[in-house]
XYZ file of C-alpha atoms in Angstrom:
134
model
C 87.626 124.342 129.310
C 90.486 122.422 128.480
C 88.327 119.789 126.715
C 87.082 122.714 124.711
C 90.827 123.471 123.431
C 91.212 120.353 122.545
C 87.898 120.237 120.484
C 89.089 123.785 118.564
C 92.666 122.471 118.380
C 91.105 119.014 116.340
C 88.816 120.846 114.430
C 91.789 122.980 112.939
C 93.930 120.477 112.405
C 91.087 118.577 110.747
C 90.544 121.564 108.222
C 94.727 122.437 107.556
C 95.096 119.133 106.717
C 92.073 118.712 104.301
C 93.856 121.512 102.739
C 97.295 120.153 102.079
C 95.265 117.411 100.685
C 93.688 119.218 97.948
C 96.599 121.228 97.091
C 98.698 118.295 96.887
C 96.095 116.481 94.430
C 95.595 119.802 92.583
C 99.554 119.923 92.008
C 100.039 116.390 91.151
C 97.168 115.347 89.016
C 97.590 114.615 85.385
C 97.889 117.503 83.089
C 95.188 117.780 80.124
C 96.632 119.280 76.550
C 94.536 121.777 74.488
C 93.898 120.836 70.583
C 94.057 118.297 68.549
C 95.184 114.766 69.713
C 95.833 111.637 67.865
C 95.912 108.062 69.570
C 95.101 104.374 68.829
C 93.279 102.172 71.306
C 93.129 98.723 71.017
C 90.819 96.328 72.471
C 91.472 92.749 72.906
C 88.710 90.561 73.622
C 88.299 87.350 75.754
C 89.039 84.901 72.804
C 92.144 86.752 72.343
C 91.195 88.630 68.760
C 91.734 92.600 68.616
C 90.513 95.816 67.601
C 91.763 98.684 66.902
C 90.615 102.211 66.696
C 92.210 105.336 65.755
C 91.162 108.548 66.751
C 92.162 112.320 66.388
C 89.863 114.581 69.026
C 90.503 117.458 70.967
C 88.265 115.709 74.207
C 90.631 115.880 77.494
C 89.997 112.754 79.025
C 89.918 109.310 77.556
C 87.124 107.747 79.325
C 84.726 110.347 78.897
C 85.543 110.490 75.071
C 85.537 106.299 74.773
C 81.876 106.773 76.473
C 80.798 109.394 73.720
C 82.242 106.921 70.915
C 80.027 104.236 72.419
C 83.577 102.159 72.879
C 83.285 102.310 76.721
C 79.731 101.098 78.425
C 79.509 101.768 81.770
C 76.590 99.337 82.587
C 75.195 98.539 85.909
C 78.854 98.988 87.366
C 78.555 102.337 90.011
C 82.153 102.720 90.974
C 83.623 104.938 88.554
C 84.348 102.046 86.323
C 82.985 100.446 82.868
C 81.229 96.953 82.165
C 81.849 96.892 78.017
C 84.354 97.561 76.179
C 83.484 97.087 72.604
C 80.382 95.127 72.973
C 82.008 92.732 75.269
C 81.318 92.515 79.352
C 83.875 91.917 82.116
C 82.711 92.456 85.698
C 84.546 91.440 88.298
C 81.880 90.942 91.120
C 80.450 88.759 88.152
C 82.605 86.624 86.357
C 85.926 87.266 88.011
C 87.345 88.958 84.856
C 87.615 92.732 84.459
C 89.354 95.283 81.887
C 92.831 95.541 81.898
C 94.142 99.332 81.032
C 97.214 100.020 79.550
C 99.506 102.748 78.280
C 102.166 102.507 76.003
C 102.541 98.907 77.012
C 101.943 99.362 80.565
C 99.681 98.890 83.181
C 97.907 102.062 83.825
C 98.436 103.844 87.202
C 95.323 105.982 86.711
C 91.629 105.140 86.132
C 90.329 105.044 82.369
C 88.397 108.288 83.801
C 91.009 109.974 85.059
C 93.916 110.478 82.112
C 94.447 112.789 79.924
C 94.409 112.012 76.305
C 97.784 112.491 74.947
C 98.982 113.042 70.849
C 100.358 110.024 69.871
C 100.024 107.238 72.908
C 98.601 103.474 72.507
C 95.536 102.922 75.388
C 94.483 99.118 75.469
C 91.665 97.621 77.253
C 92.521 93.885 77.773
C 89.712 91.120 79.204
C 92.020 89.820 81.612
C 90.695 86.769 83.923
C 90.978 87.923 87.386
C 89.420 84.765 89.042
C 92.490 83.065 90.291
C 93.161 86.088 93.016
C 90.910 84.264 95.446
């Protein structure tokens, strides 16, 4: 009987907690802006050379939009994250270099996938050479 309690008692706990979990990540997730949005991403490649794009849209979220433009490949990659960025690969698992995301300068601290496009910010994708982690 007792064990039974205890089972009930888990089980609850389990399910309050899943709760505060999803509230919390429903309260502190980026907010997405309505309308028109202007931004500039810039790429730079492995041999160091840019480019630059400039974009108005009214899309939410950049990597969906940077997909649609045919910027952003995702590839054979199956982790929520991309292979190309204009034309060029970087896969970790690969060739130990990846894409670098940025925001105004700094390093991102959400996926390419997960922020919201905002009127007037600077996104870059740098190759960066990841190989000397190991």
């Amino acid at each position: 009987m007792k064990s039974k309690k205890s089972l009930i008692l888990a089980v609850v706990a389990l399910v309050v907690a899943v709760a505060v979990l999803v509230t919390v990540y429903f309260v502190t997730r980026p907010e997405t802006s309505e309308g028109g949005k202007s931004f500039i991403l810039t790429v730079v490649h492995s041999d160091g050379t840019q480019k630059a794009f400039d974009y108005t849209t009214n899309a939410e979220f950049l990597g969906d939009f940077l997909v649609e433009q045919g910027v952003v490949e995702i590839g054979d990659v199956d982790d929520g994250m991309f292979a190309y960025a204009d034309g060029e690969k970087a896969v970790y698992e690969e060739n130990g270099c990846y894409w670098g995301f940025y925001v105004n300068g700094s390093y991102a601290t959400v996926g390419l996938f997960d922020t919201p496009i905002e009127d007037g910010t600077v996104y870059e994708l740098r190759y960066e050479d990841g190989s000397s982690w190991s």
